[in-house]
Each structure stands twice: as structure tokens, then as C-alpha cells.
Tab-separated table of C-alpha atoms in Angstrom:
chain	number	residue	atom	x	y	z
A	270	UNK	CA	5.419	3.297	21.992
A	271	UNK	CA	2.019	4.482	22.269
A	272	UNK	CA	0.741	8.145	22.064
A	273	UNK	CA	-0.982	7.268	25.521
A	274	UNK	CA	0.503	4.499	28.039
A	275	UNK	CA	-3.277	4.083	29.183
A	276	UNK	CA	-4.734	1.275	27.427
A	277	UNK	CA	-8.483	2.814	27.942
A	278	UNK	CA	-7.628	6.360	26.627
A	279	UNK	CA	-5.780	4.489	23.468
A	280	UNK	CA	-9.304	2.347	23.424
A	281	UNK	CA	-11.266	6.051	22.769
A	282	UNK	CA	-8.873	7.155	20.463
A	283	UNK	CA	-9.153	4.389	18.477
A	284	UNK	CA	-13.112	4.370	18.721
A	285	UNK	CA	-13.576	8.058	17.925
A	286	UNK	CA	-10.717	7.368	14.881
A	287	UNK	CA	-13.166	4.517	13.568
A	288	UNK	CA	-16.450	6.517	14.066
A	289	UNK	CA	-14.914	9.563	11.833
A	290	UNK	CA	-13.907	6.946	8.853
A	291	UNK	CA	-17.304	5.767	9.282
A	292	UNK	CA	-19.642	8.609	9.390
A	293	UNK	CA	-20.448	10.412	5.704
A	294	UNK	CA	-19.832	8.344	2.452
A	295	UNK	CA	-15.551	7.808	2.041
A	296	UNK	CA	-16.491	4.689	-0.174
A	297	UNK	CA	-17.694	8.233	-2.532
A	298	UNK	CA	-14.718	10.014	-1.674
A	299	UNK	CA	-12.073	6.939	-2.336
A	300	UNK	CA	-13.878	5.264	-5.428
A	301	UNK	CA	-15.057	8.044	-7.556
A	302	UNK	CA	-12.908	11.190	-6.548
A	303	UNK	CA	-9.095	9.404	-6.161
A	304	UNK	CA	-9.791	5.777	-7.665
A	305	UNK	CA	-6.752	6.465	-9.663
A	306	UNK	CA	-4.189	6.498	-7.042
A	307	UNK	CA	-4.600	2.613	-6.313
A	308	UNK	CA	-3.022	1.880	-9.513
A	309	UNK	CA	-0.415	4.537	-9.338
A	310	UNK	CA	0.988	2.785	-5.743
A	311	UNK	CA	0.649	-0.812	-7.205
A	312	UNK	CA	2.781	0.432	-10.139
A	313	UNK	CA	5.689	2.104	-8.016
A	314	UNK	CA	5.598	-0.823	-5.679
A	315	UNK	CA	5.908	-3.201	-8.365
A	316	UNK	CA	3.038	-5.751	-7.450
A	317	UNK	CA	3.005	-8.761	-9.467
A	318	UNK	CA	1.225	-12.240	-9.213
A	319	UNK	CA	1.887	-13.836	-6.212
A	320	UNK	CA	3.529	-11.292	-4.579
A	321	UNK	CA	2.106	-11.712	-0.730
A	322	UNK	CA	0.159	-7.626	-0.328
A	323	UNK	CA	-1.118	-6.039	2.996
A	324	UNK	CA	-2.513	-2.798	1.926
A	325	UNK	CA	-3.005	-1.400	5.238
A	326	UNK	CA	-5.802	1.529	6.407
A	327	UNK	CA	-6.962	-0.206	3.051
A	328	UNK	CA	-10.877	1.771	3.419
A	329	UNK	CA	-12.392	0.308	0.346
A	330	UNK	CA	-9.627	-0.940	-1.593
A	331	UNK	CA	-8.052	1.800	-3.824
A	332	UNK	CA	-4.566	-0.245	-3.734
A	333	UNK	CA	-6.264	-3.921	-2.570
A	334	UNK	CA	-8.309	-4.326	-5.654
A	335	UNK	CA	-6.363	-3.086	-8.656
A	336	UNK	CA	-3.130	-5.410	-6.468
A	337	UNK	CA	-5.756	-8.426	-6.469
A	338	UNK	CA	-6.277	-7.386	-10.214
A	339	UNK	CA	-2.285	-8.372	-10.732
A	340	UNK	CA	-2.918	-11.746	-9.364
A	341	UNK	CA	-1.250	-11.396	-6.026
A	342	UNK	CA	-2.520	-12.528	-2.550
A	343	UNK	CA	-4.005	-9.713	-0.615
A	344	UNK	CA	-5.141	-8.462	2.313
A	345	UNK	CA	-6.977	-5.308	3.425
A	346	UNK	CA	-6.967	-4.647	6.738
A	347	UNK	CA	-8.600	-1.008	8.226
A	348	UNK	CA	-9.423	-0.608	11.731
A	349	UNK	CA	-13.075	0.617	10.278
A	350	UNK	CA	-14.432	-2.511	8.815
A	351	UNK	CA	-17.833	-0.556	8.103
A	352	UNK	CA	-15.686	0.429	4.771
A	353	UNK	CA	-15.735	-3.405	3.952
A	354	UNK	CA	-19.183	-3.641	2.535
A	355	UNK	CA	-18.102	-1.171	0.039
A	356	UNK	CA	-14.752	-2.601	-0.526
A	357	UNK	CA	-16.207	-6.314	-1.145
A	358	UNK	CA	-18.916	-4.954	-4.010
A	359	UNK	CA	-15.422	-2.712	-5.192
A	360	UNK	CA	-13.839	-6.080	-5.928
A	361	UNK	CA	-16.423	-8.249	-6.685
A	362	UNK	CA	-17.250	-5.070	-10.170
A	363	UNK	CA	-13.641	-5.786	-10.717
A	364	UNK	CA	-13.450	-10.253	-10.678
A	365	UNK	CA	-11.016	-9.817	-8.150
A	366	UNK	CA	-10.477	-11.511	-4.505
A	367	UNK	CA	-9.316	-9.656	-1.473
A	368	UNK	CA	-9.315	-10.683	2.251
A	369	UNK	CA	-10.580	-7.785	4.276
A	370	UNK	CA	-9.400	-8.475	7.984
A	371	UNK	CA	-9.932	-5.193	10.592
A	372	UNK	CA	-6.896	-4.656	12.114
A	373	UNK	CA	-5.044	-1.257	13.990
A	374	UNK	CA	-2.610	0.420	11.856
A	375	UNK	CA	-0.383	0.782	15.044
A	376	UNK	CA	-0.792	-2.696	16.261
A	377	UNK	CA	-1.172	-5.176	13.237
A	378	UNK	CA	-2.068	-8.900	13.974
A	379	UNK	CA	0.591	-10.282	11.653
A	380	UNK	CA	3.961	-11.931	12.409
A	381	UNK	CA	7.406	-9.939	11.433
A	382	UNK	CA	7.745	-10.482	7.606
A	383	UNK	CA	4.851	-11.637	6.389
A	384	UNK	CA	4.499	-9.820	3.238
A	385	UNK	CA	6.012	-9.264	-0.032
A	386	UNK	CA	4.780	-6.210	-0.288
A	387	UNK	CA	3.341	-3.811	2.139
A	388	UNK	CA	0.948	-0.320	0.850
A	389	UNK	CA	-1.235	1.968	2.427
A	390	UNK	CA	-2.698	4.990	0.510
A	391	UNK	CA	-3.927	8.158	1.989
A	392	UNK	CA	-4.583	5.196	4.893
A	393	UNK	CA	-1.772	5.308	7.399
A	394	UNK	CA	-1.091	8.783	7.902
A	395	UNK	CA	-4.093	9.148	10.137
A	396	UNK	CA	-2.589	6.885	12.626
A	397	UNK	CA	-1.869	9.266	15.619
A	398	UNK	CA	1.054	7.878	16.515
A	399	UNK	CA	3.593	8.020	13.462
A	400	UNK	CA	6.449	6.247	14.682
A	401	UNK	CA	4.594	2.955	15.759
A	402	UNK	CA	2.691	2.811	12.511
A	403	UNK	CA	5.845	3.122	10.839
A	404	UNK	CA	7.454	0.422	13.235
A	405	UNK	CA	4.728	-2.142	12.132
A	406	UNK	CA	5.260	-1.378	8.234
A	407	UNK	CA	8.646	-2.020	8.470
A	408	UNK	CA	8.223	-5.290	11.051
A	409	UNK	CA	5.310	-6.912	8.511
A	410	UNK	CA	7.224	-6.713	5.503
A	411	UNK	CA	9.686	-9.536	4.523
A	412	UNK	CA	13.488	-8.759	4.204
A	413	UNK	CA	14.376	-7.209	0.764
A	414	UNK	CA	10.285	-6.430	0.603
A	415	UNK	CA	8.944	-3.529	-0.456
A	416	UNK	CA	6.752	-0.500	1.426
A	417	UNK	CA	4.698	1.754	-0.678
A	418	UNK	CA	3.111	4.839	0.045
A	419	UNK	CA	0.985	7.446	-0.997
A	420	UNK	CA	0.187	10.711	1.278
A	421	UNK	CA	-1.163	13.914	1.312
A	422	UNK	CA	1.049	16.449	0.826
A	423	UNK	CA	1.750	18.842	4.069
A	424	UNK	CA	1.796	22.208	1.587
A	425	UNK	CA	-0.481	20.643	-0.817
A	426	UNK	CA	-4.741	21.230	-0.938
A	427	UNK	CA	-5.533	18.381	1.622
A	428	UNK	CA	-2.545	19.640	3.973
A	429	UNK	CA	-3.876	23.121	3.558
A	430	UNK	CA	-7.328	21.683	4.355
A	431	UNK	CA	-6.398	20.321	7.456
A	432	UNK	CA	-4.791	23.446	8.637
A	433	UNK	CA	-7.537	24.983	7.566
A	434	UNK	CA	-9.893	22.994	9.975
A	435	UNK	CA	-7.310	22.819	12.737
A	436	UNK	CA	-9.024	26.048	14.782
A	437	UNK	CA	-12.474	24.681	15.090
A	438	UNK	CA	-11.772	20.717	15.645
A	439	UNK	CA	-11.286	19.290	19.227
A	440	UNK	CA	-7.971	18.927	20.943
A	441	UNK	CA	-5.942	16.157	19.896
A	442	UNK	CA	-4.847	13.325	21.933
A	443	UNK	CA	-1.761	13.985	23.647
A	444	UNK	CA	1.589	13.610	21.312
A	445	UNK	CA	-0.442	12.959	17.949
A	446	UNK	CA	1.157	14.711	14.946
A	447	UNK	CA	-1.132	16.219	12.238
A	448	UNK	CA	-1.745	13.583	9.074
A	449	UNK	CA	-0.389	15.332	6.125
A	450	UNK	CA	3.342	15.079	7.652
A	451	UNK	CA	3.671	11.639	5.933
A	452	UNK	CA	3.529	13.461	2.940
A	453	UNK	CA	6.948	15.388	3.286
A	454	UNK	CA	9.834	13.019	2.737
A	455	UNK	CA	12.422	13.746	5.311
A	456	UNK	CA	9.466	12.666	7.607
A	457	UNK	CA	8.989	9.506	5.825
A	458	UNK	CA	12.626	8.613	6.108
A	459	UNK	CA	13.079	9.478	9.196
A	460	UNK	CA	10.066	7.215	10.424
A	461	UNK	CA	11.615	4.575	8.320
A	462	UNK	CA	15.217	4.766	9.496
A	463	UNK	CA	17.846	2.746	8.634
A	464	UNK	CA	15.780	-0.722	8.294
A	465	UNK	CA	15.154	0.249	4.407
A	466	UNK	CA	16.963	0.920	1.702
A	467	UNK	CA	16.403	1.921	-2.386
A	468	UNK	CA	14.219	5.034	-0.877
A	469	UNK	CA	12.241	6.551	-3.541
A	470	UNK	CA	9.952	9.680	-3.322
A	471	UNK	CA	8.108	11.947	-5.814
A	472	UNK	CA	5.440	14.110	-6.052
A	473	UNK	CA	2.411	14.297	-8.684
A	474	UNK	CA	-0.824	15.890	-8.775
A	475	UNK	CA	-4.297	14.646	-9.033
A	476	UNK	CA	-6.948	17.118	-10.751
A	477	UNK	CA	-10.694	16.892	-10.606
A	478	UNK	CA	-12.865	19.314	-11.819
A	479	UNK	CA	-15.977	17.470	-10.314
A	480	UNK	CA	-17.557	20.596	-8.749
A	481	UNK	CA	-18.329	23.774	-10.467
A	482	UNK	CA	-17.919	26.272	-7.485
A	483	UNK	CA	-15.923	26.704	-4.432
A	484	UNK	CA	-19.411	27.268	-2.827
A	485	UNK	CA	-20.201	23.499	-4.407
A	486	UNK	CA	-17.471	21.695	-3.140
A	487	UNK	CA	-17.934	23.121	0.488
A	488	UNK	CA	-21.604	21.681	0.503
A	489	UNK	CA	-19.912	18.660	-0.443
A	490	UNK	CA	-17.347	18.129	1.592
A	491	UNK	CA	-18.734	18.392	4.746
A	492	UNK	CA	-21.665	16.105	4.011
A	493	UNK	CA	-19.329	13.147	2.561
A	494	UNK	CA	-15.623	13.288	4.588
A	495	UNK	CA	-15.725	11.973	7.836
A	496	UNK	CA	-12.768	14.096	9.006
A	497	UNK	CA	-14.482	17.209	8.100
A	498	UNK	CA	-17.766	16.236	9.304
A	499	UNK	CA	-16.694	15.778	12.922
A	500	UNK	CA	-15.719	19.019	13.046
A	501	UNK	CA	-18.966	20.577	11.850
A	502	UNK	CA	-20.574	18.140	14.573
A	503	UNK	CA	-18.256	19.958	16.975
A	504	UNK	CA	-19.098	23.427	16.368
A	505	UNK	CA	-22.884	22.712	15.302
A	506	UNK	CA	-24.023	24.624	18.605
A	507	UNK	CA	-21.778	27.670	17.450
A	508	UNK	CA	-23.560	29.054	14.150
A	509	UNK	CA	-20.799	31.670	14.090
A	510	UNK	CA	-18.329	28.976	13.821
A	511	UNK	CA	-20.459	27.136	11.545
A	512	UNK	CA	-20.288	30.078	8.949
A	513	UNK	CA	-17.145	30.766	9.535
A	514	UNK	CA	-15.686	27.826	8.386
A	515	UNK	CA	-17.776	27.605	5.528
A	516	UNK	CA	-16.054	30.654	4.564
A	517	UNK	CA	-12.569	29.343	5.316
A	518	UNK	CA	-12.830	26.111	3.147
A	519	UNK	CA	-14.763	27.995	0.343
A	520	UNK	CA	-12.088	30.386	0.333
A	521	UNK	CA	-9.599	27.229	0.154
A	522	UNK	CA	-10.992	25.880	-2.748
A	523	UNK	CA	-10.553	29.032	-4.120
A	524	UNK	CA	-7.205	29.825	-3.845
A	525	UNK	CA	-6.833	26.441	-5.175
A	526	UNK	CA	-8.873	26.323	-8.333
A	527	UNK	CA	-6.975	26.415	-11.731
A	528	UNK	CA	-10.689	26.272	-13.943
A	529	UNK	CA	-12.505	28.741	-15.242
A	530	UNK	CA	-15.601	30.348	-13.513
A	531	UNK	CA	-18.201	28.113	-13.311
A	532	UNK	CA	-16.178	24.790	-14.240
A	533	UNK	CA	-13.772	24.707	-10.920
A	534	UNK	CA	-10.634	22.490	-11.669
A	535	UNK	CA	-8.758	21.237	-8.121
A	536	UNK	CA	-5.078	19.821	-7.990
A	537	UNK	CA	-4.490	17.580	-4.999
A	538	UNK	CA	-0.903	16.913	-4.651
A	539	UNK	CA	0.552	13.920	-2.938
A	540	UNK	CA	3.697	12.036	-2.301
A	541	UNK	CA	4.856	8.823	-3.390
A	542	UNK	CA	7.548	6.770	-1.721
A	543	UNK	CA	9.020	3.328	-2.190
A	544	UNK	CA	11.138	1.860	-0.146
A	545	UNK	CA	12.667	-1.987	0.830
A	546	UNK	CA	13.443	-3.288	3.852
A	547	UNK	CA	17.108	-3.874	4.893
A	548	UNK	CA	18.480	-7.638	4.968
């Protein structure tokens, strides 16, 4: 079941969800800064020609396009199709064919079992509502088909980001649970449930050393991720706030830096699970 039983308040979640993914540049973000996690989740989920792929909360095709690139049939489906102009020149660099549909992570337009395989990277964990995402993973993939993931880890950078940014964003909606859970695997299975089977999950790291500075990244982020730049929208009439987290996230970064000065080196970790769906 929904988050919200009314069908107008799910509406404006839904809107405000597609605005955020829209504002700033997250075809940047997903194509430069964490291309390589596409190819890592078509490995694990063992993608092959033919296979039948919906990589779901797909943005601009980090798993789609290196999937298509295997020779199977796929479809990217985001509920912020704004991504798809991106995603379509992201394929059409690589020779590659992908069908970008828009579509709700919690309420996908496909019949039960569908697909071979089904994916979503750093995608479906910002679904609000968990369980009903989860629901429509398992429903859309084919008996003895597979569900990959890739997610954020809760005590990883991004987690720590978000509870970083947690005081100074607007009130969720009622009964949403914060993103970054998808990345700790008891929460993963326990979405999941008995309906799979063959669960695998590990964690790995993903460096960049693309800024030099704390200070740099922080002017960064919050001119190119959506997530973050809602906030700073929120508080933009409170320039104590403003400052303040400015502070926090260049503090963040860091904490989390592993360069040297000047040459700023950022681990990201992330989890990856595999599983197939029960008979």
C-alpha cells in the first residue's frame, strides 16, 4: 500500500519527486561521476543477449545502455522523463537501442513477469514507499528471473550526506523512509521476502578524486544534485541556514577525503545485491 491513501497527496509527492530529479544537471552526476556502476550491476545480474531488462528509476541509463550494449531487449523507465534526452544521446555515443518509457517506480505499467531481468541503480531507493517499490520488482520479474541492485550505503558518504541534509530539508510525506536504507541488506531482504531466492549482497567502493577541495565539491554539489538543491531552495530565505550547511557538507567531504591537500580523493560506498525470484 501507498505511503498516503489520498490519491491527490500521492499526485504531489510524485510531482515534487520528479521536479527534484529534474532540476540541476544528474545526466553530470550519473554519466561522468558514477558511469561505472552500470556495468558493475549488468555484470552481477548476469545480462546477456536477449535477456528481456527493465532497468527501473533508469535516469539516463547507467545500467540501460551498457545492458543494451550486451544485446538484450531493454527498457528504461523513470518517472522523470526530462532525464530521457540525455539518456537517448547516452545510447545513441554507445550504438546501442533502449526504450525509454516514464513510468512510477511504485506503480509500474507492466504485467507480472515480464522480464528476464529486472535493475535499478542508485534509482529505486528514492521511492518513498519501500515496500511497494519492492512489491513491483518482485511482481515484473519472470519466475526464476533475476533482480539487481545497486544502493547507497546507509553508513557510507551518500548515507552520511543525507543525514547530513536531513535538519534543513522539508518534512517528509507521512510514512516515507530515508533512501540510503536500501543500501543495508537485512533491509533489502526483508523488502524482498520470501518470493526470491540465491540472495547475494556485497559492498565495494567507488573513488573519485574529481574535486580538489572540500570547499570545491560543496560549490558543486549544490549547483548539480537535485536532492541537494531543493534543500538550498528551502532555506534560501535563511542565510544563516544557508552557511550553515555549507559548513556541514564541507565538513563531510572532509571527514571523508583519503587525498592529499589540494588533490581531494572521495570513496562512495554502495551495496550490491542479486537476487531471483521464487518458482
Amino acid at each position: 500500500m501507498s505511503i498516503t491513501t489520498d490519491p491527490a497527496a500521492d499526485r504531489a509527492v510524485k510531482a515534487r519527486h520528479r521536479a527534484i530529479w529534474a532540476m540541476g544537471d544528474y545526466p553530470e552526476v550519473a554519466i561522468e561521476l558514477i558511469p561505472e556502476l552500470g556495468p558493475v550491476l549488468v555484470e552481477a545480474a548476469g545480462i546477456r543477449a536477449g535477456d528481456r531488462v527493465l532497468d527501473v528509476a533508469a535516469g539516463t541509463g547507467n545500467v540501460a545502455v551498457p545492458a543494451a550494449a550486451t544485446g538484450a531487449r531493454v527498457v528504461a523507465s523513470d518517472l522523470t522523463p526530462e532525464l530521457f534526452v540525455a539518456g537517448r544521446e547516452y545510447a545513441a555515443r554507445h550504438g546501442v537501442t533502449v526504450d525509454w518509457q516514464e513510468a512510477d517506480a511504485e506503480n509500474l505499467p507492466y504485467t507480472d513477469g515480464s522480464f528476464d531481468v529486472v535493475t535499478s541503480c542508485v534509482g529505486v531507493m528514492f521511492a518513498p514507499d519501500h515496500q511497494r517499490s519492492a512489491d513491483e520488482l518482485v511482481r515484473v520479474v519472470r519466475p526464476g528471473g533475476t533482480i539487481g541492485l545497486i544502493s547507497w550505503t546507509p553508513t557510507g558518504f551518500v548515507g552520511e550526506l543525507f543525514r547530513t541534509m536531513k535538519p534543513y530539508a522539508p518534512p517528509s510525506p507521512p510514512g516515507a523512509q530515508p533512501p540510503p536504507l536500501w543500501g543495508d541488506e537485512d533491509h533489502v531482504r526483508a523488502l524482498l521476502g520470501d518470493r526470491v531466492t540465491d540472495v547475494t549482497a556485497r559492498r565495494q567502493v567507488l573513488s573519485t578524486d574529481r574535486w580538489a577541495t572540500p570547499e570545491a565539491w560543496t560549490a558543486y554539489w549544490k549547483t548539480v544534485y537535485g536532492p541537494t538543491m531543493a534543500i538550498y531552495r528551502h532555506i534560501a530565505d535563511n542565510t544563516d541556514d544557508v552557511a550553515a550547511l555549507d559548513a556541514d557538507l564541507t565538513a563531510l567531504a572532509a571527514r571523508y577525503d583519503r587525498g592529499t591537500p589540494g588533490a581531494m580523493v572521495l570513496n562512495w560506498e554502495y551495496l550490491v545485491v542479486t537476487a531471483r525470484r521464487s518458482a
